[in-house]
Short mmCIF file of C-alpha atoms in Angstrom, two decimals:
data_model
loop_
_atom_site.label_atom_id
_atom_site.label_comp_id
_atom_site.label_asym_id
_atom_site.label_seq_id
_atom_site.Cartn_x
_atom_site.Cartn_y
_atom_site.Cartn_z
CA MET A 1 0.17 -0.04 0.36
CA ASN A 2 1.58 3.96 -0.80
CA ALA A 3 2.02 6.18 1.75
CA PRO A 4 0.05 8.99 1.51
CA ARG A 5 1.07 12.01 -0.41
CA THR A 6 2.76 14.86 1.92
CA ARG A 7 0.54 18.21 1.22
CA VAL A 8 2.78 20.92 0.14
CA GLN A 9 2.82 24.24 2.11
CA ARG A 10 2.50 26.60 -0.47
CA ARG A 11 3.13 30.28 1.09
CA PRO A 12 4.07 33.57 -0.66
CA VAL A 13 6.55 33.46 -3.26
CA HIS A 14 7.06 37.40 -5.27
CA GLY A 15 9.28 37.28 -8.48
CA VAL A 16 10.84 36.29 -11.93
CA LEU A 17 13.06 33.02 -12.04
CA LEU A 18 14.36 31.97 -15.25
CA LEU A 19 14.77 28.56 -16.26
CA ASP A 20 16.66 26.87 -18.47
CA LYS A 21 13.41 24.47 -19.51
CA PRO A 22 14.53 20.44 -21.00
CA LEU A 23 13.27 18.97 -23.63
CA GLY A 24 10.21 17.38 -23.12
CA LEU A 25 8.78 18.61 -20.80
CA SER A 26 5.53 21.69 -21.72
CA SER A 27 6.49 24.70 -20.67
CA ASN A 28 3.36 24.25 -17.65
CA GLN A 29 4.55 21.31 -16.40
CA ALA A 30 8.30 23.14 -15.99
CA LEU A 31 6.38 25.87 -14.69
CA GLN A 32 3.99 23.21 -12.42
CA LYS A 33 7.57 21.67 -10.85
CA ALA A 34 8.92 25.25 -10.13
CA LYS A 35 5.75 26.67 -8.75
CA TRP A 36 5.76 23.12 -6.17
CA LEU A 37 9.44 23.36 -5.35
CA LEU A 38 9.41 26.58 -3.74
CA ARG A 39 5.89 26.46 -2.47
CA ALA A 40 4.51 29.44 -4.39
CA GLU A 41 1.02 30.05 -3.44
CA LYS A 42 0.41 31.50 -7.58
CA ALA A 43 2.73 31.46 -10.33
CA GLY A 44 2.84 32.30 -14.11
CA HIS A 45 4.74 32.29 -17.52
CA THR A 46 5.54 34.32 -19.96
CA GLY A 47 4.48 32.55 -22.79
CA THR A 48 4.88 29.30 -23.93
CA LEU A 49 7.60 26.97 -25.15
CA ASP A 50 6.99 23.24 -27.16
CA PRO A 51 8.17 20.48 -25.31
CA LEU A 52 10.50 20.08 -28.32
CA ALA A 53 12.43 22.75 -27.12
CA THR A 54 14.97 24.50 -24.81
CA GLY A 55 16.24 27.41 -23.24
CA VAL A 56 14.73 30.39 -21.35
CA LEU A 57 11.74 30.77 -19.45
CA PRO A 58 10.84 33.35 -17.51
CA LEU A 59 8.22 32.11 -14.41
CA CYS A 60 6.55 34.33 -12.72
CA PHE A 61 5.62 34.00 -8.86
CA GLY A 62 3.66 35.92 -6.71
CA ALA A 63 3.45 40.03 -7.56
CA ALA A 64 5.00 39.79 -10.87
CA THR A 65 2.50 37.30 -12.51
CA LYS A 66 1.43 41.39 -12.48
CA PHE A 67 3.96 42.20 -15.20
CA SER A 68 4.45 39.16 -17.88
CA GLN A 69 2.86 40.40 -20.43
CA LEU A 70 5.43 42.59 -20.66
CA HIS A 71 7.83 39.34 -21.40
CA LEU A 72 4.99 38.35 -23.60
CA ASP A 73 5.43 41.23 -26.13
CA ALA A 74 9.54 40.70 -25.95
CA ASP A 75 11.72 40.34 -28.55
CA LYS A 76 12.86 36.27 -28.46
CA THR A 77 16.09 34.82 -29.66
CA TYR A 78 16.52 31.33 -31.14
CA GLU A 79 18.78 28.66 -32.05
CA ALA A 80 17.61 26.56 -34.36
CA THR A 81 18.76 23.37 -36.75
CA ALA A 82 16.76 22.31 -39.50
CA ARG A 83 16.80 19.31 -42.11
CA LEU A 84 16.27 20.28 -46.11
CA GLY A 85 14.58 17.72 -47.94
CA VAL A 86 11.89 16.14 -45.74
CA LYS A 87 8.53 18.12 -44.72
CA THR A 88 7.36 16.86 -41.74
CA ALA A 89 2.81 17.01 -40.46
CA THR A 90 4.46 19.22 -37.54
CA GLY A 91 7.34 21.19 -38.91
CA ASP A 92 9.42 19.34 -36.58
CA ALA A 93 11.03 16.08 -36.05
CA GLU A 94 8.13 14.88 -33.78
CA GLY A 95 5.67 14.34 -37.21
CA GLU A 96 5.11 11.97 -39.87
CA VAL A 97 7.03 12.73 -42.38
CA ILE A 98 4.69 14.09 -45.46
CA ALA A 99 7.08 14.81 -48.12
CA GLU A 100 10.49 14.43 -49.89
CA ARG A 101 12.65 16.72 -52.38
CA PRO A 102 16.40 16.20 -53.24
CA VAL A 103 18.78 19.25 -52.01
CA HIS A 104 20.36 21.37 -53.91
CA VAL A 105 21.11 23.78 -51.54
CA THR A 106 24.11 26.06 -52.40
CA PRO A 107 26.08 29.44 -49.96
CA GLU A 108 24.66 31.61 -52.14
CA ASP A 109 20.70 30.04 -52.33
CA LEU A 110 21.24 30.50 -48.31
CA ALA A 111 22.59 34.58 -48.79
CA ARG A 112 19.03 34.46 -50.55
CA VAL A 113 16.93 33.48 -48.76
CA GLU A 114 18.42 34.94 -45.63
CA ALA A 115 17.95 38.13 -46.95
CA GLN A 116 13.82 37.67 -47.60
CA PHE A 117 13.69 36.03 -44.70
CA THR A 118 15.47 39.44 -42.69
CA GLY A 119 12.98 42.08 -42.17
CA PRO A 120 8.69 42.39 -42.42
CA ILE A 121 7.25 38.79 -43.20
CA ARG A 122 3.92 37.42 -43.29
CA GLN A 123 2.77 34.20 -41.39
CA VAL A 124 0.09 31.09 -41.26
CA PRO A 125 -0.06 29.71 -37.79
CA PRO A 126 0.95 26.37 -38.21
CA MET A 127 -1.76 24.03 -36.75
CA HIS A 128 0.34 22.09 -34.13
CA SER A 129 0.12 25.05 -32.51
CA ALA A 130 -1.81 26.48 -29.40
CA LEU A 131 -4.04 29.34 -31.34
CA LYS A 132 -7.64 28.65 -30.98
CA LYS A 133 -10.80 28.52 -33.23
CA ASP A 134 -13.80 29.19 -31.74
CA GLY A 135 -12.52 28.33 -28.49
CA LYS A 136 -10.67 25.11 -29.64
CA ALA A 137 -7.27 24.98 -29.79
CA LEU A 138 -5.63 24.71 -33.60
CA TYR A 139 -3.42 21.54 -32.41
CA GLU A 140 -6.82 19.92 -32.02
CA TYR A 141 -8.51 20.19 -34.64
CA ALA A 142 -4.98 18.70 -36.49
CA ARG A 143 -5.26 15.57 -33.97
CA GLU A 144 -8.37 14.86 -35.45
CA GLY A 145 -7.44 14.96 -39.08
CA VAL A 146 -8.50 19.13 -39.22
CA GLU A 147 -7.27 21.59 -40.65
CA VAL A 148 -8.42 24.73 -40.83
CA GLU A 149 -8.68 28.61 -42.42
CA ARG A 150 -6.06 30.50 -40.89
CA ALA A 151 -4.92 34.13 -41.42
CA PRO A 152 -1.54 35.22 -42.59
CA ARG A 153 -0.41 37.19 -39.06
CA ASP A 154 2.41 40.33 -40.01
CA VAL A 155 5.74 39.43 -37.87
CA VAL A 156 9.39 41.02 -38.06
CA ILE A 157 12.44 39.51 -38.21
CA HIS A 158 15.11 41.31 -37.18
CA ARG A 159 17.65 39.45 -37.10
CA LEU A 160 18.65 35.93 -39.23
CA ALA A 161 21.23 34.12 -40.08
CA ILE A 162 21.51 30.86 -41.72
CA GLY A 163 24.79 28.63 -42.00
CA ALA A 164 25.07 25.23 -43.50
CA VAL A 165 26.29 22.84 -40.80
CA GLY A 166 26.86 19.40 -42.18
CA ASP A 167 24.88 16.61 -44.99
CA ASN A 168 21.42 18.61 -45.86
CA VAL A 169 20.91 20.60 -42.60
CA ILE A 170 21.74 24.46 -41.75
CA ARG A 171 21.52 26.13 -38.44
CA ILE A 172 18.88 29.41 -37.86
CA ARG A 173 19.54 32.07 -35.65
CA ALA A 174 17.38 34.45 -35.00
CA THR A 175 15.81 37.20 -33.91
CA VAL A 176 12.27 38.16 -33.77
CA SER A 177 8.92 39.86 -33.20
CA LYS A 178 6.09 38.41 -30.67
CA GLY A 179 3.87 35.16 -32.08
CA THR A 180 6.09 34.14 -34.63
CA TYR A 181 6.41 30.88 -35.14
CA ILE A 182 10.11 29.50 -35.49
CA ARG A 183 8.72 25.98 -36.84
CA THR A 184 6.80 28.14 -39.76
CA LEU A 185 9.99 30.21 -40.74
CA GLY A 186 11.63 26.64 -41.33
CA GLU A 187 9.35 25.32 -42.88
CA ASP A 188 9.36 28.69 -45.48
CA ILE A 189 12.82 28.75 -45.49
CA GLY A 190 13.24 25.28 -47.06
CA GLU A 191 10.29 26.06 -49.56
CA ALA A 192 11.89 29.40 -50.65
CA LEU A 193 15.45 26.43 -51.32
CA GLY A 194 12.87 24.67 -53.25
CA CYS A 195 13.69 21.34 -51.10
CA GLY A 196 11.56 21.69 -47.38
CA ALA A 197 12.68 21.12 -43.56
CA HIS A 198 11.79 20.49 -40.90
CA LEU A 199 13.54 21.60 -37.21
CA THR A 200 14.76 18.72 -35.74
CA SER A 201 16.14 20.84 -32.69
CA LEU A 202 15.11 24.23 -31.11
CA ARG A 203 16.80 26.60 -28.30
CA ARG A 204 15.66 29.64 -26.54
CA ILE A 205 18.89 31.75 -26.25
CA ALA A 206 17.31 35.02 -25.09
CA THR A 207 13.60 36.80 -23.89
CA GLY A 208 13.94 40.72 -23.18
CA ASP A 209 16.72 41.39 -21.84
CA PHE A 210 17.40 38.01 -19.81
CA VAL A 211 19.55 35.09 -21.75
CA GLU A 212 21.11 31.99 -21.13
CA ALA A 213 23.56 32.71 -19.27
CA GLN A 214 20.88 33.75 -16.27
CA CYS A 215 18.89 30.50 -16.08
CA VAL A 216 19.01 27.81 -13.75
CA THR A 217 18.16 23.96 -14.59
CA LEU A 218 15.38 22.04 -12.98
CA GLU A 219 17.68 19.32 -11.95
CA ALA A 220 20.11 21.91 -10.48
CA LEU A 221 17.23 23.28 -8.92
CA GLU A 222 16.07 19.94 -7.14
CA SER A 223 19.53 20.28 -5.77
CA MET A 224 19.08 23.52 -3.83
CA ASP A 225 17.71 23.83 -0.01
CA GLU A 226 14.67 25.99 0.01
CA ASP A 227 17.00 29.77 0.84
CA GLU A 228 19.35 28.75 -2.94
CA ARG A 229 16.21 28.59 -4.28
CA LEU A 230 14.32 31.77 -3.20
CA ALA A 231 18.00 33.99 -4.04
CA ARG A 232 17.04 32.29 -7.65
CA LEU A 233 14.43 34.97 -8.58
CA LEU A 234 14.96 37.64 -10.28
CA PRO A 235 12.51 40.63 -8.02
CA ALA A 236 9.79 41.78 -9.62
CA GLU A 237 10.68 44.87 -11.42
CA ALA A 238 13.58 42.88 -13.39
CA LEU A 239 10.56 42.38 -15.41
CA VAL A 240 10.76 46.87 -16.05
CA ASP A 241 13.97 47.30 -16.72
CA GLY A 242 13.67 48.96 -19.57
CA HIS A 243 11.20 51.62 -18.31
CA SER A 244 12.12 55.05 -16.93
CA ARG A 245 11.81 55.49 -14.00
CA VAL A 246 9.63 57.59 -10.46
CA THR A 247 10.06 58.10 -7.40
CA LEU A 248 7.32 58.94 -4.78
CA GLY A 249 7.49 60.16 -1.19
CA ALA A 250 5.57 58.69 1.21
CA GLU A 251 2.27 59.97 1.11
CA ASP A 252 2.19 60.20 -2.79
CA ALA A 253 3.38 56.87 -2.90
CA ALA A 254 0.87 55.60 -0.62
CA ARG A 255 -2.49 57.91 -2.65
CA PHE A 256 -0.58 56.24 -6.32
CA LEU A 257 -1.69 53.03 -4.70
CA SER A 258 -5.02 53.15 -4.21
CA GLY A 259 -4.93 54.33 -7.61
CA LEU A 260 -5.24 57.73 -7.21
CA ARG A 261 -2.96 60.42 -10.61
CA ARG A 262 -0.10 62.15 -8.99
CA ARG A 263 1.01 65.70 -10.47
CA GLY A 264 4.46 66.22 -11.46
CA SER A 265 7.07 67.56 -13.88
CA TRP A 266 7.66 64.75 -15.07
CA ALA A 267 8.27 64.12 -19.32
CA ASP A 268 4.64 61.67 -20.94
CA ALA A 269 6.11 58.28 -21.05
CA GLY A 270 4.24 55.55 -21.58
CA GLU A 271 5.61 52.93 -19.64
CA VAL A 272 6.77 54.16 -16.76
CA ALA A 273 8.08 52.08 -13.50
CA VAL A 274 7.33 53.24 -10.01
CA PHE A 275 9.13 53.05 -6.90
CA GLY A 276 8.16 54.43 -3.42
CA ALA A 277 11.22 56.07 -1.88
CA GLU A 278 10.38 55.22 2.29
CA PRO A 279 10.18 52.60 2.14
CA ALA A 280 12.38 52.08 -1.40
CA ALA A 281 9.78 49.82 -3.08
CA PHE A 282 8.84 48.81 -6.89
CA LEU A 283 5.41 50.22 -6.69
CA GLY A 284 4.11 49.12 -9.85
CA THR A 285 3.74 50.77 -13.40
CA ALA A 286 2.10 53.69 -14.81
CA HIS A 287 1.97 56.09 -18.23
CA VAL A 288 2.63 60.28 -18.20
CA THR A 289 0.06 62.51 -19.67
CA GLY A 290 0.21 65.96 -19.06
CA GLY A 291 2.01 65.67 -16.26
CA GLU A 292 -0.07 63.63 -14.60
CA LEU A 293 1.11 59.79 -13.66
CA ILE A 294 -1.60 57.34 -14.63
CA PRO A 295 -1.40 54.10 -12.32
CA GLY A 296 -1.47 50.80 -14.57
CA ARG A 297 -0.75 47.27 -12.76
CA LEU A 298 0.43 47.72 -8.95
CA LEU A 299 0.82 46.37 -6.36
CA ASN A 300 -0.68 45.68 -2.75
CA PRO A 301 0.45 47.26 0.14
CA ILE A 302 0.19 43.36 1.87
CA GLU A 303 2.73 42.05 -1.58
CA ILE A 304 5.49 45.02 -0.47
CA GLN A 305 5.46 43.94 2.95
CA GLN A 306 5.96 40.43 2.34
CA ILE A 307 8.84 41.88 -0.51
CA LEU A 308 10.49 43.86 1.52
CA LEU A 309 10.11 40.75 4.53
CA ASN A 310 11.86 38.67 2.09
CA ALA A 311 14.63 40.91 0.89
CA GLN A 312 16.23 41.23 4.87
CA GLN A 313 15.70 37.71 5.54
CA THR A 314 17.46 37.16 2.20
CA GLU A 315 20.67 39.46 3.37
CA ALA A 316 20.49 38.12 6.53
CA THR A 317 21.18 34.48 5.34
CA PRO A 318 25.12 33.49 6.00
#
C-alpha cells in the first residue's frame, strides 16, 4: 500500500525565476515543477515553449505575475537546426514525413533566403499550435485530422543568420517579434530553397534582456535548499528594467497605490516603473500624460510588505 502523499504547504513567493526549460516538458509542466519546489502560491510563465524546445523560460511568482504580459510581448532569440529535403506534418522531428525532395543548395542560396526573410514578413500559423479558433486550440483540430483556415500574421524577423552545418542540415539563428513561429520560419525557408525542411532542434537563447547564461535548470533547482532556491529569484521589477523610472515620496506613494493619479514635472511616457522612497520599494507601472502619473498595474501593500520582508531575510542569510 502506498504511503499518503505529503501535502505541500504553499507560501507567498514573489519574483522571477529564469528557467532553462528541459527537452520533453511542456512550459506548464516545467512551471508546475518549479512552483512545487518553491512552494509558491501563485505562478505563471511569459510565453510557451514547445516540449521539443529548450531554453529561456521566465517564470513569474506572486506579484511578478502582474507584469508577465510585458515579456509575452518581448522580442526573442532562437537557435534552431533544420533538415532540408524532408517535410513533416508538424514542421518538426515529431511529425510523420509527408514529403521528400532532393536538395541542391549553395551558399548563395542561403544568403538569398536570409535576406528574403529578414524584416517584416507574413506567416500562416501552424496547425500544431495553441492558437484558438471557435474556442478550440488548432492542435486539437490537427489531432482530429482537420485543417482549418488561418489568417496570415504580420511579424518581424529583426536578425537572421542561416548557415550549413552538415549534409542537408542548416542552422538558423533568429531574433524575432512576438507571435513568430520558428517552426513555420524553418518550413518557409525550406520552401524558398526549393526542397522543404523541418526543425530538428530548437532552443530559445534570449527573451527581452534575459539570456540563457542567467538561467537555472530544474535539476539544479532540485539540488538546492529552500534559501538557495529563493535566492535565484529576480525581483518583480526585473520585468520593467527598460521602463523610465519615477520615485514618489511616502504620501504620494500611498495615494498612487490607492489608484489616484499624481501630478508632477514628468515627461510624457508610455511605460513607467514607479518606486517608493520610504521605504524603497517597487510599486507598479504607470504612464505619464500631460504631467499626470496614471496608475497601471499596481502591487498591493501586503505584497510590498512580503517582498521587503523576504529581501531582509535573504540579506540576513549567511
